[in-house]
Amino acid sequence: AAKAQGQHGYRFFTASMNERARAQRRIETGLRQALPGNQLKLHYQPKVDAHSGRIVGAEALLRWQLNGRDLYKPDQFIPVAEDSGLILPIGAWVLRQACRQARMWQQAGHEIPISVNVSPLQFQHADFYTWLDDVLEEAGLESRLLELELTERMVMSGGEATTGLLQRIKHRGVRLSLDDFGTGYCSLSYLKHFPIDALKIDRMFVRDIISDHDTATITSAIIAMARSLNKDVIAEGVETREQGSFLRHAGCSQLQGFLYGMPMPASELQKLLAEPVSAP
Ligand code: C2E
Ligand code: MG
Ligand code: MG
Ligand code: MG
């Protein structure tokens, strides 16, 4: 009986593997056409000052659209873009596009830094720094108006070469933040070795801070320790006023989430930037 079950298990396993591989290939084939076919767009999600409620930044988030409809979510196609190497041309496009947008906003009188998510493959590429430098130059964007969002794993795994690269980027004047903080294995004591400006508390923590006492305690401790190391703390995924007010009192300087604004086309964010501010 055990053997028969094993066989079933095996058959089930291969079937789902094939299904997944087929889905990946389908996405990869489509993704090769996405850039030349103008199907990639950036949406921008506001980051607001925790106290004044003013929009003090925006995160560029990639969308793969046809006729205004999302073809796939980033969580589905970005891993495929990474596995296939397509993330290199796509990531280059994202950075260039985001920098141009930030420059346009600045010229329109709205000076806010733009945050761009960087994939591990881009970051490990030998030419990353040169290429970053070129993009800033070409867009005419001051480096202080660009922030790169990295993950703990990217910062932790590379040894001295990574630390050197982070320092060069920092020295160039570009801000660095750690995305999804708390989900990886970066200990806070390690953080002081890296030239990181800000931590983004992961949405998983934010989701449970009101309902779960332990999560609230851990989150408050992370924020307090990060601040004692002189890092800015941003919370992502804020959906309710209760969460926002908890995080503000715990010491977050900036808040981001559906409560303050969904990711939206550049033109919509520009309208928001022109509106008067209401307290968060
Ligand atoms: P992330 O960088 O942590 O971005 C935050 C994600 O949370 C975004 O999902 C955003 O739409 C979503 N979000 C924001 N506020 C809320 C909220 O209040 N509630 C909930 N439930 N969700 C919220 P999105 O746009 O689907 O992106 C998912 C992930 O894909 C990003 O996570 C990032 O890791 C990756 N990604 C997106 N754009 C790019 C890109 O241009 N390059 C790279 N390498 N990765 C990207
Ligand atoms: Mg991010
Ligand atoms: Mg995040
Ligand atoms: Mg995330």
Short mmCIF file of C-alpha atoms in Angstrom, two decimals, residues 145-264:
data_model
loop_
_atom_site.label_atom_id
_atom_site.label_comp_id
_atom_site.label_asym_id
_atom_site.label_seq_id
_atom_site.Cartn_x
_atom_site.Cartn_y
_atom_site.Cartn_z
CA LEU A 145 16.30 62.02 -5.47
CA LEU A 146 16.90 58.31 -6.04
CA GLU A 147 16.55 55.53 -3.50
CA LEU A 148 17.26 51.87 -4.18
CA GLU A 149 15.24 49.24 -2.33
CA LEU A 150 17.34 46.16 -1.67
CA THR A 151 16.55 43.06 0.34
CA GLU A 152 18.36 41.73 3.39
CA ARG A 153 19.57 38.70 1.47
CA MET A 154 21.25 40.87 -1.19
CA VAL A 155 23.10 42.89 1.39
CA MET A 156 24.07 39.97 3.61
CA SER A 157 25.20 37.39 1.07
CA GLY A 158 27.90 39.17 -0.90
CA GLY A 159 30.74 39.74 1.55
CA GLU A 160 33.27 42.50 1.00
CA ALA A 161 32.44 43.12 -2.65
CA THR A 162 28.86 43.92 -1.68
CA THR A 163 29.88 46.20 1.14
CA GLY A 164 32.20 48.03 -1.26
CA LEU A 165 29.44 48.46 -3.82
CA LEU A 166 27.03 49.74 -1.18
CA GLN A 167 29.63 52.27 -0.11
CA ARG A 168 30.21 53.50 -3.66
CA ILE A 169 26.47 53.92 -4.22
CA LYS A 170 26.17 55.74 -0.90
CA HIS A 171 29.11 57.92 -1.78
CA ARG A 172 27.43 58.77 -5.10
CA GLY A 173 24.60 60.20 -2.96
CA VAL A 174 21.93 57.61 -3.73
CA ARG A 175 19.81 56.50 -0.76
CA LEU A 176 19.63 52.84 0.19
CA SER A 177 16.81 51.09 1.96
CA LEU A 178 16.16 47.51 3.04
CA ASP A 179 12.81 46.25 1.78
CA ASP A 180 10.64 43.64 3.51
CA PHE A 181 12.67 44.04 6.67
CA GLY A 182 12.19 41.32 9.25
CA THR A 183 11.46 38.53 6.77
CA GLY A 184 15.10 37.70 6.05
CA TYR A 185 17.97 36.92 8.34
CA CYS A 186 19.60 40.30 8.82
CA SER A 187 20.23 40.85 12.50
CA LEU A 188 19.95 44.41 13.67
CA SER A 189 23.45 44.33 15.13
CA TYR A 190 24.74 43.61 11.62
CA LEU A 191 23.03 46.67 10.22
CA LYS A 192 25.50 49.11 11.60
CA HIS A 193 28.13 47.70 9.21
CA PHE A 194 26.13 48.64 6.13
CA PRO A 195 25.57 52.14 4.77
CA ILE A 196 21.80 51.69 4.72
CA ASP A 197 19.63 54.78 5.26
CA ALA A 198 16.26 53.21 5.92
CA LEU A 199 14.41 50.02 6.79
CA LYS A 200 11.01 49.11 5.46
CA ILE A 201 9.08 47.09 8.01
CA ASP A 202 7.46 44.24 6.11
CA ARG A 203 3.73 44.17 5.53
CA MET A 204 3.43 40.89 7.46
CA PHE A 205 4.27 42.71 10.70
CA VAL A 206 2.03 45.65 9.93
CA ARG A 207 -0.91 43.35 9.20
CA ASP A 208 -0.88 41.88 12.72
CA ILE A 209 0.26 44.76 14.92
CA ILE A 210 -3.23 45.57 16.16
CA SER A 211 -4.52 42.02 16.57
CA ASP A 212 -1.42 40.29 17.90
CA HIS A 213 0.37 41.49 21.01
CA ASP A 214 3.67 39.71 20.25
CA THR A 215 3.85 41.20 16.77
CA ALA A 216 3.23 44.64 18.25
CA THR A 217 6.07 44.14 20.76
CA ILE A 218 8.53 42.83 18.17
CA THR A 219 7.70 45.60 15.69
CA SER A 220 8.12 48.32 18.32
CA ALA A 221 11.48 46.83 19.32
CA ILE A 222 12.71 46.70 15.71
CA ILE A 223 11.71 50.33 15.17
CA ALA A 224 13.35 51.49 18.41
CA MET A 225 16.61 49.65 17.68
CA ALA A 226 16.73 50.82 14.07
CA ARG A 227 16.27 54.39 15.22
CA SER A 228 19.02 54.05 17.80
CA LEU A 229 21.28 53.07 14.86
CA ASN A 230 20.16 56.26 13.08
CA LYS A 231 18.16 54.51 10.40
CA ASP A 232 14.88 55.88 9.11
CA VAL A 233 12.01 53.46 9.49
CA ILE A 234 9.21 53.16 6.98
CA ALA A 235 6.21 50.86 7.33
CA GLU A 236 4.73 49.23 4.25
CA GLY A 237 1.25 47.81 3.79
CA VAL A 238 -0.57 50.21 6.14
CA GLU A 239 -4.28 49.67 5.54
CA THR A 240 -6.04 51.03 8.63
CA ARG A 241 -5.89 54.21 10.74
CA GLU A 242 -5.18 52.08 13.82
CA GLN A 243 -2.10 50.60 12.18
CA GLY A 244 -0.93 54.02 11.03
CA SER A 245 -1.33 55.56 14.44
CA PHE A 246 0.44 52.65 16.18
CA LEU A 247 3.39 52.89 13.78
CA ARG A 248 3.62 56.66 14.10
CA HIS A 249 3.78 56.41 17.89
CA ALA A 250 6.29 53.57 17.66
CA GLY A 251 8.63 55.88 15.74
CA CYS A 252 8.16 55.29 12.01
CA SER A 253 9.03 58.41 10.08
CA GLN A 254 7.20 57.43 6.90
CA LEU A 255 4.16 55.32 6.12
CA GLN A 256 3.11 53.59 2.93
CA GLY A 257 0.03 51.52 2.15
CA PHE A 258 -3.42 51.45 0.62
CA LEU A 259 -4.65 53.79 3.41
CA TYR A 260 -2.53 56.60 1.92
CA GLY A 261 -2.67 55.63 -1.72
CA MET A 262 -2.64 52.66 -4.07
CA PRO A 263 0.08 52.27 -6.68
CA MET A 264 -1.17 54.54 -9.51
#
